[in-house]
Structure formats: C-alpha cells, structure tokens
Coordinates of C-alpha atoms in Angstrom, one line a residue:
Chain Z
M1 CA -27.3 13.6 -6.6
A2 CA -24.5 13.7 -4.2
A3 CA -21.3 11.9 -5.2
I4 CA -20.6 10.8 -1.6
V5 CA -22.9 10.6 1.4
A6 CA -21.6 9.5 4.8
E7 CA -23.9 9.1 7.7
K8 CA -22.6 8.6 11.2
L9 CA -19.7 6.6 9.8
T10 CA -17.8 5.0 12.7
K11 CA -14.8 2.7 12.9
V12 CA -13.7 1.2 16.2
F13 CA -10.3 -0.7 16.5
N14 CA -10.1 -2.6 19.8
G15 CA -12.3 -0.2 21.6
F16 CA -10.6 2.9 20.1
K17 CA -12.9 5.1 18.0
A18 CA -10.7 5.9 15.0
V19 CA -13.6 7.5 13.3
N20 CA -16.5 8.7 15.4
E21 CA -20.0 9.3 13.8
V22 CA -18.7 11.2 10.8
S23 CA -21.4 12.6 8.5
F24 CA -20.9 14.7 5.4
E25 CA -21.9 15.0 1.8
V26 CA -19.7 15.6 -1.3
K27 CA -21.4 17.2 -4.3
E28 CA -20.7 16.1 -7.8
G29 CA -17.8 17.9 -9.4
E30 CA -16.6 19.2 -6.0
I31 CA -13.1 19.0 -4.5
F32 CA -13.7 18.0 -0.9
G33 CA -10.9 17.8 1.6
F34 CA -10.4 16.2 5.0
L35 CA -7.9 18.3 6.9
G36 CA -6.4 17.1 10.2
P37 CA -3.3 15.9 12.0
N38 CA -1.9 12.4 11.6
G39 CA -4.0 9.8 13.3
A40 CA -7.2 12.0 13.1
G41 CA -9.0 9.3 11.2
K42 CA -8.6 10.6 7.7
T43 CA -7.1 7.4 6.1
T44 CA -9.6 5.2 8.0
T45 CA -12.5 7.3 6.6
I46 CA -11.0 6.9 3.1
N47 CA -10.5 3.2 3.6
M48 CA -14.2 2.8 4.5
L49 CA -15.3 4.8 1.5
I50 CA -13.1 2.9 -1.0
T51 CA -14.4 -0.5 0.4
L52 CA -11.1 -1.6 2.0
M53 CA -12.6 -1.5 5.5
K54 CA -16.1 -2.2 6.8
P55 CA -17.6 0.5 9.0
T56 CA -18.3 -0.6 12.6
S57 CA -21.6 1.4 12.3
G58 CA -23.2 4.0 10.1
H59 CA -23.2 3.9 6.4
A60 CA -21.9 5.5 3.2
L61 CA -23.0 5.8 -0.4
V62 CA -20.3 6.3 -3.0
A63 CA -21.6 7.1 -6.5
G64 CA -25.0 6.1 -5.3
Y65 CA -23.9 2.6 -4.1
D66 CA -23.7 1.4 -0.6
V67 CA -20.0 0.7 0.3
V68 CA -20.9 -2.4 2.4
K69 CA -23.7 -3.9 0.3
E70 CA -22.4 -3.2 -3.2
P71 CA -18.6 -2.9 -2.9
E72 CA -18.0 -4.2 -6.4
K73 CA -20.2 -1.5 -7.9
V74 CA -18.4 1.2 -5.9
R75 CA -15.0 -0.1 -7.0
G76 CA -16.0 0.2 -10.6
K77 CA -16.7 3.9 -10.2
I78 CA -13.7 5.1 -8.2
G79 CA -10.0 5.8 -8.7
V80 CA -7.7 5.8 -5.7
V81 CA -4.2 7.2 -5.1
F82 CA -3.0 5.8 -1.8
Q83 CA -0.9 7.6 0.8
D84 CA 1.9 5.0 0.4
Q85 CA 3.3 4.3 -2.9
S86 CA 1.3 1.4 -4.3
I87 CA 3.1 0.9 -7.6
D88 CA 5.1 -2.0 -8.8
R89 CA 8.7 -0.8 -8.7
E90 CA 10.1 -3.7 -10.8
L91 CA 7.8 -2.9 -13.7
T92 CA 8.0 0.1 -16.1
G93 CA 5.5 3.0 -16.0
W94 CA 3.8 1.6 -19.1
E95 CA 3.5 -1.9 -17.7
N96 CA 2.0 -0.6 -14.5
L97 CA -0.7 1.3 -16.4
W98 CA -1.2 -1.6 -18.8
L99 CA -1.9 -4.1 -16.0
H100 CA -4.1 -1.8 -14.2
G101 CA -6.2 -1.2 -17.3
L102 CA -6.5 -4.9 -18.0
V103 CA -7.8 -5.6 -14.4
Y104 CA -10.4 -2.9 -15.0
G105 CA -11.4 -4.5 -18.2
V106 CA -10.5 -1.6 -20.5
P107 CA -10.3 -3.0 -24.1
R108 CA -6.7 -3.2 -25.3
S109 CA -6.9 -0.8 -28.2
T110 CA -8.6 1.9 -26.0
L111 CA -6.1 1.2 -23.3
R112 CA -3.1 1.8 -25.5
Q113 CA -4.5 5.2 -26.5
R114 CA -5.5 6.2 -22.9
I115 CA -2.1 5.3 -21.5
R116 CA -0.4 7.5 -24.1
Q117 CA -2.8 10.4 -23.3
L118 CA -2.4 10.1 -19.6
L119 CA 1.4 9.8 -19.7
K120 CA 1.4 13.0 -21.6
L121 CA -0.9 14.7 -19.1
V122 CA 1.5 13.9 -16.2
E123 CA 4.5 14.6 -18.4
L124 CA 6.0 11.1 -18.2
E125 CA 5.8 10.1 -21.8
G126 CA 9.6 10.1 -22.0
F127 CA 9.8 7.6 -19.1
A128 CA 7.2 5.1 -20.2
N129 CA 9.7 2.3 -20.6
T130 CA 11.8 3.1 -17.5
P131 CA 11.4 0.8 -14.5
V132 CA 9.6 2.7 -11.8
K133 CA 12.4 2.1 -9.3
K134 CA 14.4 4.7 -11.2
Y135 CA 11.6 7.3 -10.9
S136 CA 11.7 10.1 -8.3
G137 CA 9.0 10.4 -5.6
G138 CA 7.2 13.1 -7.6
M139 CA 7.3 11.1 -10.8
I140 CA 5.8 8.1 -9.0
R141 CA 3.0 10.2 -7.6
R142 CA 2.2 11.5 -11.0
L143 CA 2.2 8.0 -12.4
E144 CA -0.1 6.9 -9.7
I145 CA -2.5 9.7 -10.5
A146 CA -2.4 8.7 -14.2
R147 CA -3.1 5.1 -13.2
A148 CA -6.1 6.1 -11.0
L149 CA -7.6 7.8 -14.1
I150 CA -7.2 5.0 -16.7
H151 CA -10.6 3.5 -16.2
R152 CA -12.3 6.9 -16.2
P153 CA -13.6 6.9 -12.6
E154 CA -16.4 9.2 -11.5
I155 CA -14.8 9.9 -8.2
L156 CA -11.1 10.2 -7.4
F157 CA -9.8 9.6 -3.9
L158 CA -6.4 11.0 -3.0
D159 CA -5.0 10.1 0.4
E160 CA -2.3 12.7 1.3
P161 CA -1.5 13.3 -2.4
T162 CA 1.7 15.3 -1.8
L163 CA 3.1 13.7 1.3
G164 CA 6.9 13.8 1.2
L165 CA 7.1 15.6 -2.1
D166 CA 9.4 18.6 -2.7
P167 CA 7.6 22.0 -3.3
Q168 CA 8.0 21.9 -7.1
S169 CA 6.5 18.4 -7.4
R170 CA 3.8 19.4 -5.0
A171 CA 2.8 22.4 -7.2
K172 CA 2.7 20.2 -10.2
V173 CA 0.4 17.7 -8.5
W174 CA -1.8 20.5 -7.5
D175 CA -2.0 21.7 -11.1
Y176 CA -3.1 18.3 -12.3
I177 CA -5.7 18.0 -9.7
L178 CA -7.2 21.4 -10.5
D179 CA -7.1 20.6 -14.2
L180 CA -9.0 17.4 -13.7
R181 CA -11.8 19.2 -12.0
K182 CA -11.8 22.0 -14.6
E183 CA -11.7 19.8 -17.7
H184 CA -13.5 16.7 -16.7
G185 CA -15.7 17.9 -13.8
M186 CA -14.4 15.1 -11.7
T187 CA -15.4 14.8 -8.1
I188 CA -12.3 14.6 -5.9
F189 CA -12.1 13.6 -2.3
L190 CA -8.7 14.2 -0.7
T191 CA -7.1 14.1 2.7
T192 CA -4.2 16.2 3.8
H193 CA -2.5 17.6 6.8
Y194 CA -1.0 20.5 4.8
I195 CA -3.0 23.7 5.4
E196 CA -1.9 25.3 2.1
E197 CA -3.0 22.2 0.2
A198 CA -6.5 22.4 1.6
E199 CA -6.8 26.1 1.0
R200 CA -5.5 25.9 -2.6
L201 CA -7.4 22.9 -3.8
C202 CA -10.6 22.4 -1.9
D203 CA -14.0 23.9 -2.5
R204 CA -15.0 22.6 0.9
V205 CA -13.0 21.3 3.8
A206 CA -13.9 19.2 6.8
I207 CA -11.6 19.7 9.7
I208 CA -11.2 16.4 11.5
D209 CA -9.6 15.7 14.9
H210 CA -9.7 12.6 17.1
G211 CA -12.1 10.9 14.6
K212 CA -14.7 13.8 14.6
I213 CA -15.5 16.5 12.2
I214 CA -15.1 19.7 14.2
A215 CA -15.8 22.2 11.4
L216 CA -17.0 22.0 7.8
G217 CA -17.3 24.6 5.1
S218 CA -15.4 26.4 2.3
P219 CA -12.0 27.6 3.4
E220 CA -13.3 31.2 3.3
E221 CA -16.3 30.4 5.5
L222 CA -14.1 28.5 8.0
K223 CA -11.7 31.4 8.3
Q224 CA -14.5 33.9 8.7
S225 CA -16.1 31.7 11.4
I226 CA -13.3 32.6 13.7
G227 CA -13.9 36.3 13.3
G228 CA -12.6 37.9 10.1
E229 CA -9.2 39.5 9.7
L230 CA -6.6 41.1 11.8
I231 CA -5.3 44.7 11.3
Y232 CA -2.1 45.9 13.1
L233 CA -1.7 49.7 13.4
K234 CA 1.1 52.0 14.7
V235 CA 0.3 55.6 15.2
S236 CA 2.7 58.5 15.8
E237 CA 2.6 60.2 19.2
N238 CA 0.1 62.8 20.2
P239 CA -1.6 61.7 23.4
S240 CA -4.6 64.0 23.5
L241 CA -5.7 63.3 19.9
Y242 CA -4.8 59.6 20.2
S243 CA -7.4 58.7 22.9
A244 CA -10.2 60.4 20.9
F245 CA -9.1 58.4 17.9
L246 CA -9.1 55.2 19.9
E247 CA -12.7 55.8 21.1
K248 CA -14.0 56.3 17.7
L249 CA -12.2 53.3 16.1
S250 CA -14.6 50.8 17.6
D251 CA -17.5 52.7 16.0
I252 CA -16.3 52.0 12.5
Q253 CA -18.6 49.6 10.8
G254 CA -17.2 46.0 10.6
V255 CA -14.7 46.5 13.5
L256 CA -15.3 43.6 15.9
S257 CA -12.8 44.4 18.7
V258 CA -9.9 46.7 19.4
K259 CA -6.9 45.8 21.5
T260 CA -4.1 48.2 22.6
L261 CA -0.8 46.6 22.5
G262 CA 1.1 49.5 24.1
N263 CA 3.8 51.7 22.5
R264 CA 1.0 53.2 20.3
Q265 CA 0.3 49.9 18.7
L266 CA -3.2 48.5 18.1
S267 CA -4.7 45.3 16.9
L268 CA -8.1 45.2 15.4
R269 CA -10.4 42.3 14.6
V270 CA -12.5 43.2 11.6
K271 CA -14.9 41.5 9.2
S272 CA -13.1 42.7 6.1
A273 CA -9.8 44.5 6.1
S274 CA -10.2 45.8 2.6
T275 CA -13.2 48.0 3.5
T276 CA -12.1 48.9 7.0
I277 CA -8.6 50.2 6.2
P278 CA -9.9 53.2 4.2
A279 CA -12.3 54.0 7.0
I280 CA -9.4 53.9 9.5
F281 CA -7.4 56.4 7.3
D282 CA -10.4 58.7 7.1
L283 CA -10.9 58.7 10.8
A284 CA -7.2 59.2 11.5
Q285 CA -7.1 62.2 9.1
A286 CA -10.3 63.7 10.8
A287 CA -8.8 63.2 14.2
G288 CA -5.4 64.6 13.2
V289 CA -3.6 61.3 14.0
K290 CA -0.8 60.1 11.8
I291 CA -0.6 56.4 11.0
S292 CA 3.0 55.3 10.7
E293 CA 2.5 51.7 10.1
I294 CA -0.4 49.4 9.0
K295 CA -0.6 45.8 8.1
Y296 CA -3.2 43.1 8.0
T297 CA -3.3 39.3 8.1
K298 CA -5.9 36.8 7.1
P299 CA -6.5 34.0 9.5
S300 CA -5.3 30.6 8.0
L301 CA -7.0 27.3 8.5
N302 CA -4.3 26.7 11.0
D303 CA -5.8 29.5 13.1
V304 CA -9.2 27.8 12.7
F305 CA -7.7 24.5 14.0
L306 CA -5.9 26.3 16.8
Q307 CA -9.1 28.1 17.8
L308 CA -11.2 24.8 17.8
T309 CA -8.7 22.5 19.5
G310 CA -6.2 24.7 21.3
R311 CA -3.4 22.9 19.3
A312 CA -1.5 23.7 16.2
L313 CA -1.8 21.4 13.2
R314 CA 1.4 19.5 13.2
D315 CA 2.8 16.0 12.8
E316 CA 2.2 13.7 15.7
E317 CA 4.5 10.9 16.9
A318 CA 5.3 8.7 13.9
S319 CA 4.0 5.2 14.1
W320 CA 5.9 2.0 13.1
R321 CA 4.2 2.1 9.8
D322 CA 5.5 5.6 9.1
H323 CA 9.0 4.5 10.1
A324 CA 8.8 1.5 7.8
R325 CA 7.4 3.7 5.0
L326 CA 10.3 6.2 5.4
R327 CA 12.8 3.5 5.5
T328 CA 11.5 1.8 2.4
Q329 CA 11.3 5.1 0.6
A330 CA 14.8 6.0 1.6
R331 CA 16.0 2.7 0.3
W332 CA 14.2 3.0 -3.0
R333 CA 15.6 6.5 -3.6
R334 CA 19.1 5.2 -3.7
Chain B
M1 CA -16.0 -15.6 -15.5
N2 CA -14.0 -13.8 -18.2
E3 CA -13.1 -11.1 -15.8
F4 CA -12.0 -13.7 -13.3
F5 CA -9.4 -15.2 -15.6
N6 CA -8.4 -11.7 -16.8
A7 CA -7.5 -10.7 -13.3
M8 CA -5.8 -14.0 -12.6
G9 CA -3.8 -13.7 -15.8
V10 CA -2.7 -10.2 -14.9
M11 CA -1.3 -11.5 -11.6
V12 CA 0.5 -14.4 -13.2
Y13 CA 2.0 -12.1 -15.8
R14 CA 3.1 -9.6 -13.1
Q15 CA 4.7 -12.2 -10.9
L16 CA 6.6 -13.7 -13.8
K17 CA 7.7 -10.3 -15.1
R18 CA 9.0 -9.3 -11.7
F19 CA 10.9 -12.5 -11.4
T20 CA 12.8 -11.9 -14.6
R21 CA 13.8 -8.5 -13.2
A22 CA 14.8 -9.4 -9.7
R23 CA 18.1 -11.2 -10.4
S24 CA 19.7 -10.8 -7.0
R25 CA 16.8 -12.4 -5.2
V26 CA 16.8 -15.3 -7.5
I27 CA 20.5 -16.0 -7.2
G28 CA 20.2 -15.9 -3.4
S29 CA 17.4 -18.5 -3.3
I30 CA 19.2 -20.8 -5.7
F31 CA 22.5 -20.6 -3.8
N32 CA 21.1 -21.9 -0.6
P33 CA 20.3 -25.4 -1.8
L34 CA 23.5 -25.4 -3.9
I35 CA 25.6 -24.8 -0.8
W36 CA 23.9 -27.6 1.0
M37 CA 24.4 -30.0 -1.9
V38 CA 28.1 -29.1 -2.4
F39 CA 29.4 -28.6 1.2
F40 CA 27.0 -30.8 3.1
G41 CA 26.3 -33.4 0.4
L42 CA 29.8 -33.9 -0.9
G43 CA 31.2 -33.9 2.7
W44 CA 29.0 -36.7 3.9
S45 CA 29.0 -38.7 0.7
G46 CA 32.7 -39.2 1.2
L47 CA 31.9 -40.9 4.6
F48 CA 28.9 -42.9 3.6
T49 CA 30.7 -45.4 1.4
S50 CA 30.3 -48.6 3.4
S51 CA 27.8 -51.2 2.4
M52 CA 26.0 -50.4 5.7
A53 CA 25.5 -46.8 4.4
K54 CA 24.2 -48.1 1.1
L55 CA 21.7 -50.1 2.9
L56 CA 20.7 -47.1 4.9
F57 CA 20.0 -45.1 1.8
R58 CA 18.4 -48.1 0.0
G59 CA 21.1 -48.6 -2.4
L60 CA 21.7 -45.0 -3.2
D61 CA 24.9 -43.0 -2.7
Y62 CA 24.3 -40.1 -0.3
M63 CA 24.5 -37.4 -3.0
S64 CA 21.8 -39.2 -5.0
F65 CA 19.7 -39.5 -1.9
L66 CA 20.1 -35.9 -1.0
A67 CA 19.6 -34.3 -4.5
P68 CA 15.8 -34.8 -4.8
G69 CA 15.5 -33.3 -1.3
M70 CA 17.5 -30.2 -2.3
V71 CA 15.4 -29.7 -5.4
M72 CA 12.3 -29.7 -3.2
M73 CA 14.1 -27.5 -0.6
A74 CA 14.7 -24.9 -3.3
I75 CA 11.1 -25.0 -4.4
F76 CA 9.9 -25.0 -0.7
T77 CA 11.9 -21.9 0.4
A78 CA 11.2 -19.9 -2.8
S79 CA 7.5 -20.7 -2.6
L80 CA 7.1 -19.9 1.0
F81 CA 9.0 -16.6 0.8
S82 CA 7.3 -15.4 -2.3
G83 CA 3.9 -16.3 -0.8
M84 CA 4.8 -14.4 2.4
S85 CA 5.9 -11.4 0.4
V86 CA 2.2 -10.8 0.0
I87 CA 2.4 -8.9 3.3
W88 CA 4.7 -6.3 1.8
D89 CA 2.6 -6.0 -1.2
R90 CA -0.5 -5.5 0.8
E91 CA 1.0 -2.8 3.0
F92 CA 3.2 -0.9 0.6
G93 CA 2.6 -2.2 -2.8
F94 CA 0.8 -3.1 -5.9
L95 CA -1.7 -5.4 -4.2
K96 CA -3.4 -2.7 -2.2
E97 CA -4.2 -1.1 -5.5
L98 CA -5.8 -4.3 -6.8
L99 CA -8.0 -4.6 -3.8
V100 CA -9.9 -1.5 -4.8
A101 CA -10.3 -2.8 -8.3
P102 CA -13.6 -4.4 -9.3
A103 CA -11.8 -7.8 -9.6
S104 CA -12.4 -11.0 -7.6
R105 CA -10.1 -11.4 -4.7
T106 CA -10.1 -15.1 -5.3
A107 CA -8.8 -14.5 -8.8
I108 CA -6.1 -12.1 -7.6
I109 CA -4.8 -14.5 -5.0
L110 CA -5.0 -17.6 -7.2
G111 CA -3.2 -15.7 -10.0
R112 CA -0.6 -14.6 -7.6
S113 CA 0.0 -18.1 -6.2
I114 CA 0.2 -19.6 -9.7
G115 CA 2.7 -16.9 -10.8
D116 CA 4.8 -17.4 -7.7
A117 CA 4.6 -21.1 -8.0
L118 CA 5.9 -21.0 -11.6
T119 CA 8.9 -18.9 -10.5
A120 CA 9.7 -21.2 -7.6
L121 CA 9.5 -24.1 -10.0
A122 CA 12.0 -22.4 -12.3
Q123 CA 14.4 -22.2 -9.4
G124 CA 13.8 -25.9 -8.6
V125 CA 14.6 -26.8 -12.2
V126 CA 18.0 -25.0 -11.9
I127 CA 18.8 -27.2 -8.8
L128 CA 17.5 -30.2 -10.7
A129 CA 20.0 -29.5 -13.5
A130 CA 22.8 -29.1 -11.0
S131 CA 21.8 -32.4 -9.3
F132 CA 22.5 -34.3 -12.5
L133 CA 26.0 -32.9 -12.5
L134 CA 26.7 -33.9 -8.8
A135 CA 24.7 -37.1 -8.2
K136 CA 25.4 -40.3 -10.2
Q137 CA 22.3 -42.4 -9.6
L138 CA 19.6 -40.1 -11.0
T139 CA 17.4 -41.2 -14.0
P140 CA 16.7 -38.5 -16.6
T141 CA 13.4 -40.2 -17.5
G142 CA 12.0 -39.2 -14.2
I143 CA 12.4 -35.5 -14.9
P144 CA 8.8 -34.8 -16.2
L145 CA 7.3 -36.5 -13.1
A146 CA 9.7 -34.5 -10.8
V147 CA 8.7 -31.3 -12.5
A148 CA 5.0 -32.1 -12.1
I149 CA 5.5 -32.9 -8.4
G150 CA 7.5 -29.7 -8.1
L151 CA 4.6 -27.6 -9.5
L152 CA 2.1 -29.2 -7.2
A153 CA 4.5 -28.6 -4.2
A154 CA 5.1 -25.0 -5.3
I155 CA 1.4 -24.2 -5.4
A156 CA 1.0 -25.8 -2.0
F157 CA 3.8 -23.9 -0.3
T158 CA 3.1 -20.5 -2.0
S159 CA -0.4 -20.9 -0.6
M160 CA 1.1 -21.7 2.8
G161 CA 3.1 -18.6 2.6
I162 CA 0.1 -16.4 1.6
A163 CA -2.0 -18.0 4.4
L164 CA 0.7 -17.3 7.0
A165 CA 1.3 -13.7 5.8
S166 CA -2.4 -13.0 5.7
T167 CA -2.7 -13.9 9.4
M168 CA 0.3 -11.7 10.4
R169 CA -0.3 -8.1 11.3
S170 CA 3.3 -7.1 11.4
F171 CA 6.6 -8.0 10.0
E172 CA 8.1 -9.4 13.2
G173 CA 6.4 -12.7 12.6
F174 CA 8.5 -13.2 9.5
N175 CA 11.7 -14.2 11.3
L176 CA 9.8 -16.4 13.7
I177 CA 8.4 -18.4 10.8
T178 CA 11.8 -19.0 9.3
T179 CA 13.1 -20.5 12.6
F180 CA 10.0 -22.3 13.9
L181 CA 8.4 -23.4 10.7
M182 CA 10.8 -23.6 7.8
L183 CA 13.7 -25.4 9.5
P184 CA 11.6 -28.0 11.3
L185 CA 9.6 -28.7 8.1
L186 CA 12.8 -29.1 6.2
F187 CA 14.5 -31.4 8.7
L188 CA 11.3 -33.5 9.2
S189 CA 10.8 -34.0 5.5
G190 CA 13.3 -36.8 4.8
A191 CA 15.3 -34.5 2.6
F192 CA 18.5 -35.0 4.6
Y193 CA 18.1 -38.5 6.1
P194 CA 15.7 -41.4 5.8
I195 CA 12.7 -41.0 8.0
D196 CA 12.0 -44.7 8.6
S197 CA 14.0 -45.1 11.8
L198 CA 12.9 -41.8 13.5
P199 CA 11.2 -42.1 17.0
L200 CA 7.5 -42.4 16.9
W201 CA 6.6 -38.9 18.1
L202 CA 8.8 -37.4 15.4
K203 CA 7.4 -39.7 12.8
A204 CA 3.9 -38.4 13.5
L205 CA 5.1 -34.9 12.7
V206 CA 6.9 -36.2 9.6
Y207 CA 3.6 -37.7 8.4
L208 CA 1.8 -34.4 8.9
N209 CA 4.3 -32.5 7.0
P210 CA 3.3 -32.0 3.3
L211 CA 7.0 -31.5 2.4
T212 CA 7.6 -35.1 3.3
Y213 CA 5.4 -36.3 0.5
A214 CA 6.8 -33.8 -2.0
V215 CA 10.4 -35.0 -1.2
D216 CA 9.5 -38.7 -1.3
A217 CA 7.6 -38.4 -4.6
T218 CA 10.5 -36.5 -6.1
R219 CA 13.0 -39.1 -4.9
Y220 CA 10.8 -41.7 -6.4
A221 CA 10.7 -39.9 -9.7
L222 CA 14.5 -39.4 -9.9
T223 CA 15.8 -42.6 -8.3
G224 CA 13.0 -45.1 -8.0
V225 CA 13.6 -45.2 -4.2
S226 CA 10.8 -44.0 -1.8
S227 CA 9.3 -44.6 1.6
F228 CA 5.7 -44.3 0.4
N229 CA 3.8 -45.6 -2.6
I230 CA 4.1 -42.8 -5.3
L231 CA 0.3 -42.7 -5.7
H232 CA -0.1 -42.2 -2.0
S233 CA 2.5 -39.5 -1.7
T234 CA 1.1 -37.7 -4.8
A235 CA -2.4 -37.9 -3.4
A236 CA -1.3 -36.5 0.0
L237 CA 0.6 -33.7 -1.7
A238 CA -2.4 -32.9 -4.0
L239 CA -4.7 -32.9 -1.0
S240 CA -2.3 -30.5 0.9
A241 CA -2.2 -28.2 -2.1
V242 CA -6.0 -28.0 -2.2
I243 CA -6.3 -27.4 1.5
L244 CA -3.6 -24.8 1.5
T245 CA -5.0 -23.0 -1.5
L246 CA -8.4 -22.8 0.2
A247 CA -6.7 -21.6 3.4
A248 CA -4.8 -18.9 1.4
T249 CA -7.9 -17.7 -0.3
Y250 CA -9.9 -17.6 2.9
T251 CA -7.3 -15.9 5.1
F252 CA -6.4 -13.4 2.3
K253 CA -10.0 -12.4 1.8
K254 CA -10.5 -12.1 5.5
S255 CA -7.4 -10.1 6.0
T256 CA -8.3 -7.5 3.4
I257 CA -11.8 -6.7 4.6
E258 CA -11.8 -5.5 8.1

C-alpha cells in the first residue's frame, strides 16, 4: 500500500492556483522530496496533506485515510516539522516534548522513556531543562524532529527541514533523517529548495514550479533525463590528425553530441563518462592525438530545473511572512 | 471525552507555565492600571472633595469609585491581549503544532482561554491588593465575589481576543484594535466616571458593552454601590462570556481549516 496518494490535488487562493492538479504516490519507507523555488506550492501541498488546509479539488490519502473525510485519523498517523519554528520558546526542551506526548495520549511512563531516548538521538540530553529560547537554530530544529517522533508516526512530514541552518547543523539533520529511514523504515515526505538536500536525501524527487509537478523520478533518473554527463577535452596541436580524431569521436558508443569550443577544446555529451573516457583515450592513441586535459561534470538537479523552466532555482522575492519570520528569528537569537 | 480534557489540561498548564516565565510582560500589564490609579486617581480625588462630588459618586470618594474599574481594566487588557496573541501562536508558534495533533480544536481553544483567563485574573488580583492600599471605602468581604466576577470577565475577554485574532489575517489589525476597540470599551464602561448622566446615544453603547457589567458588578462587590442590580449585571456578563466563548470557538475553528 502506498503511504501517500495524491490525485489532482488543487488549491486556489482568490483565483490564484497555488497548487495545480498535482498527482503523485509515495511508497512506504521511501524518502520523497518536493523540490522547487519559494512560492512553487510546496508548503501548500504539505498543508493539504497534513489536514491544515482543505484542497479546492482533487483528493489525497495519507496512511490510507482521506485527508478531508478522516482528518483525525490522518493526524494520528503523522508527525510534522514545520518550516517555521513551532516550539514554545518559554518552555524547556523536556516540557515541550512532554506536552506534545500528552496531547497525543502517550501514557506517562512510556512518554518519560521515549523523551529520554529521543533527546539522546538528537544529542540534546544535556539541554533537557534549558528553556528553548536559549537554544540555537540547529538545536531547535533537532528538538522539533524529536518532538515529531514522540507518538511514533508512520509518516514524517518535513517542510524545509534545514532552512536557515548553518552547514554543520544541516549535515546533522541530514544524518538523523537518513538514520530514521534506515532504522525504523519510516516514510518521509520533505520539501526543500536546496538542490544538495534533495540529492542527498531523497529516493525520489518531484520538481515543482508554479504549482505543477514538472518532473518526477529518482535524482539519477532526473539527471539522466536531460542527457547524461558532460566531458571537456583539450588536445595538443596537430591539425591533420585532429580532424580525423574529431570525426571518429562521435562514433564512440554512448556519445550523444560533440561540440568544438575552439582553441582545441571540445565538449561532449555522453551517457556515462566513466565508460566513455577510456574509449576516448584509446581513440586518441590510435589517431596519434595527445590529450592534454580532460574533465567531466555530472548535471545537477539545478541543470534539470534550468532545462525545464529556463530559470535557475533560486530564492524569489521574500514575502511579508518571510520578513516577519527572519525578524522574529533574529530577535530570538539575541 | 477523556482526550478532550487531556488536551484542554495541556493548554491550561502551558499558558500558566508561560505566564510564570514571562515576567517583563506581566509587569508591563500590571503597571498600566497602577499608573492610572496613582496619577489619574490621586490627582482627581484631591479635587472631588465637595459634597456635590460625593453625590456624583454615590457617597464614594473618587479613588474608591475608580479602584474597581482599574481592577477590571487590568483584567480586560490582559485578557484581550493574551487572547489576541493566538495570532502569533498560530503563525509562528506552538499552536500550529497542536492543530495537526489528533486533539479537538474546541478543547485546545477552551483550554487556552481558561489558562489565559487565570493569568489575567492573577494580574487583576494584584491590582485588587493595591486598591486596598489606595482607596479607603472598599470592603474586604466583597473580595470573593470580585474575584468570581473577575474570572467570568477574564473568560469573556480572552474569548473576545481569540475571536478577533482569528478573523485577522495579518498583524496590522492589532494596533487598530487597541485604538478603536480597547479605549472606547474602557471609557464607555463606567470605570472612570458614572454612566448615569451620559447622552442617550452613548448610553446605548454603554449598555452593549460587556465591560460595563463587569465594572459595575465589581464595584458592587467592593463598595456596595452600583448602577445595575448585581443579579442583572452578573447575568449580562455571564451571557457575554457564553456568547464570546462560542464566537471564539467558531472563528478559531474556521480560521484553522481553509
């Protein structure tokens, strides 16, 4: 059974289609990501799946329950980490987890034990009795992840889990997420606008722009979809031999296209650089051409986004909500 | 049913716990009525000494007339603001997290308003204690009734704050409400001056204002003087509390499911 099924999910705000007929399926035990720029409809989609918003049309099943008809049942099966900090800053880490567990009806003795385990998992056991307002952004995020796990959800939703974190905290959060999947087989749905995050974490990625899914597949599949890898070559001079070499290059198996860049430089589009590079060397040797430089790059998901939309994946104009969020966060950090 | 009270209890506990930790906020909301009592109350009570003035305030000196109003003002402002802080909680805070929990939204919002009401009442009690130091004609035996009226008023105005915040989509409305709602409600409540001789059109507003009944009932409890029968004012306040609680529950539920 699929953990999440969305069919033509649509949300319209005052005539603006924030999410436009989005359909996808998330398998059990999978890390599934929504990648797209700010305002693409990622958070709106999550909000519909976690029963905070009603879809304008279309429907969705989460853990087998309809998000509109049985929201209470869905809520019992999911854990959520919101994009904005949603923790009580006046209370301690322990108190936050304690109150959360009580609301979910976890028995008190079990709850005590789980809080201890989870605080250990996210390496905050030393800060259990510190008010959250003294935590750093990374610590708060880790506490929120611990909190989302207290009631043992089947599906974990993470909305921009590492937004605003420094690289070290980000790497730590990634480790926890990967651990959760490995050790508990948890299904995880996350949104991000960080390419690296999607590539590192997700089994499958849906690229979303202007409320529509424009590509869906594993990061590898998506990258291959735009035509494999790129090889850059520089050969030493020898005009007569060079032109013969050039002709034969495009005959090598797996070479999709050859472009001359002038000054004896070439760029090749290939299916797989690792098998093509040896063939290029063989050919060069046979033709008597000397290769002076060679390098290859893999296309990133950013190239995929670029190819599909003609734009790079970057932050769009910040909304008032973002401004308010940054202001409050800046104030809290002091 | 068990889960309902569980969620409600969690919210009450949380609001109380926060209250004990946010000292600066509490001091701020207590100082406002204290400043009124000391600078405004003491100032005027030096002038209102003639027998004519005594008649105006039905035999009370001005400070004793003003004090019950200031107790209610403390409860009113604290309740309204803490109710309205639900908007912050919903956008950036803890509340959002509770909305995805399998807990009743009615329980969450009732628990929150009870918790906030208790903290507002605590602030009112501080002003009540100060009143006994400043005003001479208050009767200590009226304290239990004044506290009960205070709790009822606190529930009513916390709910009013929640209902207002739930219908707001941004924070700009916040300042508008302080100017166009809080101040008029305060001045038209009989907290500062007797309402009996107001022009008719203002009187109509005074009668529609739930704060009027809260102030009048508190004044009755503490001094024995009132414009309404205590049973009538208590009934009016209780009715307001019920209506506002229903409004808070309804608007909150509506605002969280789009």
